[in-house]
XYZ file of C-alpha atoms in Angstrom:
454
model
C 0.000 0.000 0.000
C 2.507 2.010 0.442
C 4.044 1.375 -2.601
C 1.494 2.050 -4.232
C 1.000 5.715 -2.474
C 4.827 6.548 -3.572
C 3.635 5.425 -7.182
C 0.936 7.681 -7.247
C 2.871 10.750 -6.493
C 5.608 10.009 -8.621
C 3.307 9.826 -11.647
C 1.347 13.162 -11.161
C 4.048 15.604 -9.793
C 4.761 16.935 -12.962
C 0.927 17.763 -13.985
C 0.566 19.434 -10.501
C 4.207 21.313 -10.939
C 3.202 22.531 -14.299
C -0.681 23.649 -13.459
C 0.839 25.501 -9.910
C 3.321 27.194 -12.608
C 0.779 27.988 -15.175
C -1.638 29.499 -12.119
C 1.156 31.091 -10.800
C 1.995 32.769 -14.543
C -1.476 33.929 -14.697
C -1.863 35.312 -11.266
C 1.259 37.353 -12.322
C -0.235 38.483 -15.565
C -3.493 40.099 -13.666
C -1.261 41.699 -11.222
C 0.696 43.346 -13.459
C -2.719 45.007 -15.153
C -3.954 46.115 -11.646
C -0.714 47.084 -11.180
C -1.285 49.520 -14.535
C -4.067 50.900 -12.970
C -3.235 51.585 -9.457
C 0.046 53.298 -10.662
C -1.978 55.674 -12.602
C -1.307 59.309 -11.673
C -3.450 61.614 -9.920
C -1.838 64.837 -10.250
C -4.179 66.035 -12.675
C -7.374 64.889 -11.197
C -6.260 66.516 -7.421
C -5.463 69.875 -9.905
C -9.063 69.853 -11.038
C -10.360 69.111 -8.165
C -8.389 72.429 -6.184
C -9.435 74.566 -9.128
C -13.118 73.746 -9.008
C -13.380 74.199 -4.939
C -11.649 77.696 -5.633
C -13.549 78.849 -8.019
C -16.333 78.226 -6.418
C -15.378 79.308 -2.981
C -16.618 83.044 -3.749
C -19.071 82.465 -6.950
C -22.366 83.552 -6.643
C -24.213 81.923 -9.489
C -26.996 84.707 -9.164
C -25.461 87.256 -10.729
C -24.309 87.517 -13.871
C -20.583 87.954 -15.550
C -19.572 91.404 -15.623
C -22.966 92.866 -14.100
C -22.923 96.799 -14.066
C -20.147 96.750 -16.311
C -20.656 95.962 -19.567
C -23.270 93.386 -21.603
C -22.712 89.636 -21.463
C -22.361 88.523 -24.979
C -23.870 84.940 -25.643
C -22.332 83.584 -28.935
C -24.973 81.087 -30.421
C -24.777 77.622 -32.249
C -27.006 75.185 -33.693
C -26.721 72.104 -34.901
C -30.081 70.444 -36.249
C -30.468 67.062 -35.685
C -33.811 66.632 -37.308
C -36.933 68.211 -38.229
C -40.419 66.539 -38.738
C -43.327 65.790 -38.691
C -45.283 69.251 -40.123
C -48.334 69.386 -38.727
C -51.011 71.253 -40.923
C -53.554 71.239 -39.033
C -52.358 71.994 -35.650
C -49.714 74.603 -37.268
C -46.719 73.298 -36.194
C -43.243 71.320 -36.959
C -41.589 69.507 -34.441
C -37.422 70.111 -34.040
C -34.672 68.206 -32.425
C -31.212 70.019 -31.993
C -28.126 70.575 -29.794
C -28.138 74.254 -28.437
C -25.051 76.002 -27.709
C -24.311 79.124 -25.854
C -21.207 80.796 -25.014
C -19.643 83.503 -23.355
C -16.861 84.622 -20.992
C -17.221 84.822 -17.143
C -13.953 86.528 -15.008
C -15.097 84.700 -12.228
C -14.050 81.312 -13.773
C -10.744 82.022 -14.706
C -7.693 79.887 -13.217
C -4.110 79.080 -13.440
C -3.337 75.624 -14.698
C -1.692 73.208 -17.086
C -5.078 72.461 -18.179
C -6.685 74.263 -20.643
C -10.340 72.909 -20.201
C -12.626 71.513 -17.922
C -15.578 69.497 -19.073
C -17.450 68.807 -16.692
C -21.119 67.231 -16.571
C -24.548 68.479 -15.377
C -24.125 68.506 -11.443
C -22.006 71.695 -12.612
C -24.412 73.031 -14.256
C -26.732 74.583 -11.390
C -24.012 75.714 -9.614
C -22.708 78.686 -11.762
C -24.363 81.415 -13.695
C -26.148 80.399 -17.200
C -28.330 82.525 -19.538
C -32.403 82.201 -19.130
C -32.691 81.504 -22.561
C -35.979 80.564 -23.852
C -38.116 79.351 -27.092
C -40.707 82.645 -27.819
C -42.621 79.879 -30.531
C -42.419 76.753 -28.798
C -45.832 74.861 -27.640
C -43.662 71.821 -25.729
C -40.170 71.640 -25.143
C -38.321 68.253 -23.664
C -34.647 67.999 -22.466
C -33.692 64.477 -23.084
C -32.765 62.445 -20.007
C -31.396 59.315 -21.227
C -29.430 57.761 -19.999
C -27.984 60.933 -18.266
C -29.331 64.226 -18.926
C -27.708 65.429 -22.511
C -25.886 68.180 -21.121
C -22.394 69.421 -21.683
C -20.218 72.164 -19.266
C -16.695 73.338 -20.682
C -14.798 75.683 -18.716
C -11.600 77.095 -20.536
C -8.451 78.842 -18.088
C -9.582 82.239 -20.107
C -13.331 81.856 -18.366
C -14.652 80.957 -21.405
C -18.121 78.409 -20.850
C -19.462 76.306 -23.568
C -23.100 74.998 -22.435
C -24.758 72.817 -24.739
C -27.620 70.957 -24.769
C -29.893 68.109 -26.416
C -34.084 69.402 -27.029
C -36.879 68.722 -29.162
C -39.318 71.492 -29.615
C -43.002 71.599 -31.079
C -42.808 75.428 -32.300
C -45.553 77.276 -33.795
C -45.557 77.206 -37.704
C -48.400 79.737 -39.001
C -49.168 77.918 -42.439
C -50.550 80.331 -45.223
C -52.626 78.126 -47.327
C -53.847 79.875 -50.357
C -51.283 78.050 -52.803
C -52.196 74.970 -51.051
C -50.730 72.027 -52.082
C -47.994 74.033 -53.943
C -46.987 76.119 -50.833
C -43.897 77.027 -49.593
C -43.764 77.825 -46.008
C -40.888 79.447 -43.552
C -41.079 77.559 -40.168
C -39.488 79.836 -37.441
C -37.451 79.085 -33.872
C -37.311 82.159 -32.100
C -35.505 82.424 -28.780
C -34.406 85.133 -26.107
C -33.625 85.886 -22.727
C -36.474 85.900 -20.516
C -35.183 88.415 -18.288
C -32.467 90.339 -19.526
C -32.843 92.911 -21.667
C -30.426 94.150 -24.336
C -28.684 95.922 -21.712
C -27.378 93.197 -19.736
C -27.742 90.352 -22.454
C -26.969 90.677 -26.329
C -27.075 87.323 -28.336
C -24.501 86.661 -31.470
C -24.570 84.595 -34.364
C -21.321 83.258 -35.472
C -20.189 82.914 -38.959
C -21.264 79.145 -39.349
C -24.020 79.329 -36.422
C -26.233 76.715 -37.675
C -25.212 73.464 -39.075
C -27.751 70.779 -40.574
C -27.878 66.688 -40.546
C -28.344 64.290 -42.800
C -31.691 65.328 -44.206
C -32.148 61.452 -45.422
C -33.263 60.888 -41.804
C -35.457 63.598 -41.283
C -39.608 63.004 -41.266
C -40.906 65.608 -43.806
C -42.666 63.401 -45.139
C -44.703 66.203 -47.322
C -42.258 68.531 -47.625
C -38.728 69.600 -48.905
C -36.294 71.371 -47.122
C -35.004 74.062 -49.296
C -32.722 76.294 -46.686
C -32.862 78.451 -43.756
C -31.823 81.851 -42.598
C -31.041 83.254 -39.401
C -31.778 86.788 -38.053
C -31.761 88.924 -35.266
C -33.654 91.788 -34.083
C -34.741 93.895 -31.465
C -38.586 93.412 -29.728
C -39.433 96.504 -27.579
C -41.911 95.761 -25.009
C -43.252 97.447 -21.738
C -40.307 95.493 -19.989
C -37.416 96.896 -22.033
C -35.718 96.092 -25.178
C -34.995 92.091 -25.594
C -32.294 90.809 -28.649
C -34.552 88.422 -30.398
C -32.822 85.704 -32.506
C -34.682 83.904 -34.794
C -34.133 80.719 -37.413
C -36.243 80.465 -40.606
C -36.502 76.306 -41.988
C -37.334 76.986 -45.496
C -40.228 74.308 -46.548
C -41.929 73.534 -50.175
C -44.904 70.813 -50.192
C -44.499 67.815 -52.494
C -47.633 67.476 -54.409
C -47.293 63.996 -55.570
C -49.703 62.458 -52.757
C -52.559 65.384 -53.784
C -52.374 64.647 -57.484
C -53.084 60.925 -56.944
C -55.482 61.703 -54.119
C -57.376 64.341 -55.562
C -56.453 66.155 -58.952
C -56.160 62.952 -61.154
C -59.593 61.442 -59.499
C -61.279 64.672 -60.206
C -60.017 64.858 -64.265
C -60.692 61.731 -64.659
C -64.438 62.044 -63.273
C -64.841 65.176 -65.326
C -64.075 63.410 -68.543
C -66.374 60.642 -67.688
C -69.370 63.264 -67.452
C -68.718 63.875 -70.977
C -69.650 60.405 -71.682
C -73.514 61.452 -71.832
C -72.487 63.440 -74.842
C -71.944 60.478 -76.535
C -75.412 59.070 -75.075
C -78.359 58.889 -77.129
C -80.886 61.607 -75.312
C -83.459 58.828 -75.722
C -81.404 56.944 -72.899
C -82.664 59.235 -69.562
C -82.218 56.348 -67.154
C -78.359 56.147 -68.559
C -77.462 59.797 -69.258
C -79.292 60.327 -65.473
C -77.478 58.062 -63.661
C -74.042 58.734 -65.080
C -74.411 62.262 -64.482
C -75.720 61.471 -61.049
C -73.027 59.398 -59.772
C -70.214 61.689 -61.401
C -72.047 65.251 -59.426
C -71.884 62.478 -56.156
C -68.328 61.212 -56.475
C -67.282 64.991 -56.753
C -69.046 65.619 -53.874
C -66.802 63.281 -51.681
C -63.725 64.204 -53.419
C -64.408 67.907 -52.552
C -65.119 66.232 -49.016
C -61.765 64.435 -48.653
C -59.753 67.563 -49.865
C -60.271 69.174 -47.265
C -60.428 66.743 -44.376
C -56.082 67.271 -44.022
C -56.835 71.062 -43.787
C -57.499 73.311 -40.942
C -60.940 75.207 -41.003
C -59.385 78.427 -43.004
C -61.917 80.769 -44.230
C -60.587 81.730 -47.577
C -60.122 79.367 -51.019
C -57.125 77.192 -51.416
C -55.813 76.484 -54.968
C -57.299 72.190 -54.068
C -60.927 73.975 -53.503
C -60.594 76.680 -56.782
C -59.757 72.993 -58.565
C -62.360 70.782 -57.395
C -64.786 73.765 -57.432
C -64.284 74.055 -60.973
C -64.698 70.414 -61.559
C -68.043 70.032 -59.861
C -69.143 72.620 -61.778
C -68.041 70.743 -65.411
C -69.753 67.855 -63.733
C -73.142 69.118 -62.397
C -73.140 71.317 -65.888
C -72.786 68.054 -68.372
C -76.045 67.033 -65.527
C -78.129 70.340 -66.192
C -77.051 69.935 -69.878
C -79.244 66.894 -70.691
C -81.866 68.146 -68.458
C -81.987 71.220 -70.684
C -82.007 69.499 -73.552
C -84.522 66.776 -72.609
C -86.577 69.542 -71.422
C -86.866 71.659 -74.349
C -87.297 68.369 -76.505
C -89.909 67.118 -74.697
C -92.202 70.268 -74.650
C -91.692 70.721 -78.640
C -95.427 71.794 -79.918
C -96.323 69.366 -82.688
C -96.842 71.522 -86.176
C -100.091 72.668 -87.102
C -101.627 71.442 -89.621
C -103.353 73.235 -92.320
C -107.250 72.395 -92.696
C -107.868 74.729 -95.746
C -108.163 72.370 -98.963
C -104.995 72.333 -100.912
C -105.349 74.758 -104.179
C -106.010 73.357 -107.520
C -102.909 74.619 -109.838
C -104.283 77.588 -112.608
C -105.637 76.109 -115.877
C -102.524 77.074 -117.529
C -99.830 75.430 -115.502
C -98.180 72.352 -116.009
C -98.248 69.659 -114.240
C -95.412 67.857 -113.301
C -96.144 63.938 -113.587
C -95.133 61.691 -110.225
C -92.185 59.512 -110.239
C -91.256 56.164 -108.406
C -88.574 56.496 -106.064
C -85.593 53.447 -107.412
C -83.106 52.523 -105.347
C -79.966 51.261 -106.905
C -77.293 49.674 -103.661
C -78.416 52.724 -101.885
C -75.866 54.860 -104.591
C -78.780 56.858 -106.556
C -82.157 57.874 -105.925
C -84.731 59.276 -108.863
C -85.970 61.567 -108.636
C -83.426 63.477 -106.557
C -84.439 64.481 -103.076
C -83.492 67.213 -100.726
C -82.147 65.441 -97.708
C -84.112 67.319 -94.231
C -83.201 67.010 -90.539
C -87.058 66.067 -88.555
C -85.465 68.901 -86.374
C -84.901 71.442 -88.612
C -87.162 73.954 -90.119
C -87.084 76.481 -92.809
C -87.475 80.036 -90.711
C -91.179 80.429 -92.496
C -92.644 79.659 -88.872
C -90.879 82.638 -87.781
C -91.688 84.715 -90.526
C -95.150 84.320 -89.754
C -94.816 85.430 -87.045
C -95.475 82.742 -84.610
C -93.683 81.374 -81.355
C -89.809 80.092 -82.314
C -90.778 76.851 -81.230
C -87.401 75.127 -82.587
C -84.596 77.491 -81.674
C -83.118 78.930 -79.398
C -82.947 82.455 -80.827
C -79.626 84.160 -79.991
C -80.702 87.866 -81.813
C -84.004 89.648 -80.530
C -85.740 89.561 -84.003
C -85.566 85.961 -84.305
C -89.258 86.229 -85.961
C -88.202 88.055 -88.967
C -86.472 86.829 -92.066
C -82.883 87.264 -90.636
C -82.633 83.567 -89.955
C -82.215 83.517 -93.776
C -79.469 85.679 -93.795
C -77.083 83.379 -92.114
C -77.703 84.775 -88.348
C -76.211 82.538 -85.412
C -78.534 80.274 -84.183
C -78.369 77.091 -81.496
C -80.051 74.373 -82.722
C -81.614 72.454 -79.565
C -81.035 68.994 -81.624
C -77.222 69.415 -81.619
C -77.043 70.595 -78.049
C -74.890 67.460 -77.930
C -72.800 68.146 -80.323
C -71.598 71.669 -79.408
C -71.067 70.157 -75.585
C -68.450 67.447 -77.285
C -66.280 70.449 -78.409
C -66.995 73.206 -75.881
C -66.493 70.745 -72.266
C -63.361 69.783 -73.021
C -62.162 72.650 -74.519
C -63.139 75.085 -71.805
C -62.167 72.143 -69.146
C -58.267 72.200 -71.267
C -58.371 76.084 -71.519
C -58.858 76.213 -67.216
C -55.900 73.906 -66.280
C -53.789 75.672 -68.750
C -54.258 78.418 -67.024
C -54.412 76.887 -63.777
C -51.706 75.303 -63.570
C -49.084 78.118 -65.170
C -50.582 80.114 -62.461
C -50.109 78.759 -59.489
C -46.610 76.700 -60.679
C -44.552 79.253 -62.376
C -46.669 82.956 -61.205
């Protein structure tokens, strides 16, 4: 047994030597990285530490650099992170951007190898900052996540760099007469609250205001086409405040109105002129088709203007569909018209005095058998007559025009022979075939160079 116990050691010394060696190489290996880490210097940190207790020692973040002195000037930046959605009907655009301010404060000034301090937001409350505010802005949130998205820099010079993350729902007044091919200027104005130019004056830099990647913006609707920045002075009852201001230029994309609305509404149009084409002894068909066109432009106008706000004057979309009910309930009110008139035609009278013998003298003309040859000749040539048309001898008698519509006053004399104008109530069709679409070309011609390129 105890043979075998020397055995046993013998054979596994060497796997226990080498896995104590290969722990022991290992244990070495993370000391030497703590080691790294514990050795790390901590002059710096201890300098940054002594210069924030001293500068605070005296501040008093209630008063503002240089009071009774001179102006603090605030030097403004702004980068835009996004912009979108556009709201139409509410009448406003929602932003998201980092705001910076900076300026120069005495009181932060210090003596170091360090040139800058950044520091995070518990510094924030405890020195001076400018009561900056958004004149336009409905809601306003400072993002939180997963620390609040705020940056402090102090430089040895006292300059401070405060920046911040916010999304903004501003006030966009939309002017919607060119509606949908407006072009709109969405503002961000900002001031101080309290200060007036006196004490605070705001700056724009060269390159204030820098823009994204518009790719990820939600326009949806619209296209961003620039922006300008201004500034200005607002006197109130208070004092004089330095009002800054940034203008997001915005043009509508028309694309989801023309499938929407415009090309529904030509296309409905042209099927009114259908009943043209319509036998006027068809009433149910001409009705119907004329009904159902006047009530499909009746819910297009409805759905028009359901994306709209409850403006009192016309948008170029209502002037449009407008126009196209009015083609449409015309090509109605043009059957009626003619069905109408057609129907309450007086039959002609017919003459009871006995037909006069021809004079004793005169010649009478023998009758003739009408021969028809493949419908090419007919003997004895006739004069081909419209049922609908009359020579003008009712008129010359004086009675009613029962036939025409008489376009000159003395429609009862013997100027119809003379090649006067005259509508023939018969062809009411036909002159509706030419003068619709015409007129219905002529109006988007003019429409559409109007409120495009005027």
């Amino acid at each position: 047994m105890p043979g075998t116990v020397l055995l046993l050691c013998l054979a596994l010394g060497p796997v226990l030597r080498a896995r104590c060696e290969s722990t022991e190489e290992y244990d070495y290996d993370y000391l030497s990285i703590n080691k790294t880490w514990v050795l790390t210097p901590k002059a710096q940190e201890t300098d940054a530490t002594q210069i924030l207790n001293s500068l605070l020692k005296n501040y008093d973040n209630k008063l503002r650099p240089d009071i009774g002195i001179k102006p603090t000037f605030i030097d403004v930046d702004i980068y835009v992170n996004s912009i979108g959605p556009v709201s139409v009907i509410q009448m406003e655009y929602t932003i998201d951007i980092f705001f910076a301010q900076t300026w120069y404060d005495r009181r932060l000034r210090f003596n170091s190898t360090l040139k800058a301090l950044t520091l995070n937001t518990n510094m924030v409350s405890r020195i001076w900052i400018p009561d900056t505010f958004f004149r336009n802005s409905k809601r306003a949130d400072s993002h939180w996540i997963t620390t609040p998205n705020q940056l402090l820099r102090i430089w040895n010079d006292g300059k401070v760099l405060y920046t911040l993350r916010l999304t903004i729902e501003a006030e966009c007044l939309l002017q919607l007469q060119n509606f949908p091919m407006d072009t709109h200027s969405c503002p961000l104005v900002f001031s101080s609250y309290g200060y007036p130019r006196e004490e605070i004056v705001y700056r724009w830099r060269r390159y204030s205001i820098e823009v994204s990647d518009q790719r990820t913006w939600r326009l949806y609707q619209f296209d961003f086409t620039g922006l300008r920045n201004t500034s200005e002075v607002l006197r109130t009852g208070a004092g004089e405040y330095m009002v800054m201001t940034v203008s997001f230029d915005l043009s509508r994309r028309m694309g989801y109105f023309a499938i929407q609305t415009y090309i529904p509404c030509i296309l409905t149009v042209v099927l009114s002129w259908v009943s043209f084409w319509i036998k006027r002894d068809s009433t149910p068909a001409r009705t119907s088709l004329g009904i159902t066109t006047v009530l499909t432009m009746t819910t297009l106008s409805t759905i028009s203007r359901k994306h709209l706000p409850r403006v009192s004057y016309i948008t170029a979309m209502d002037l449009f569909v407008s126009v196209c009910f009015i083609f449409v309930f015309a090509a109605l009110m043009e059957y009626a018209t003619l069905n109408y008139l057609v129907g309450n035609k007086k039959p002609p009278e017919h003459n009871n005095r006995k037909a006069r013998l021809p004079p004793a003298g005169a010649q009478v003309m023998p009758s003739f058998t009408t021969i028809n040859i493949n419908n090419i000749m007919h003997w004895p040539p006739e004069i081909e007559e419209d049922d609908d048309e009359d020579p003008g001898s009712p008129c010359l008698e004086g009675k009613e025009c029962e036939r025409f519509f008489c376009c000159i006053e003395d429609c009862q004399t013997g100027m119809w022979r003379e090649g006067r104008v005259r509508i023939h109530i018969s062809r009411l069709d036909s002159y509706s075939r030419v003068f619709f679409p015409t007129a219905f070309l002529l109006f988007n011609i003019v429409y559409w160079i109007a409120y495009l390129y005027l």
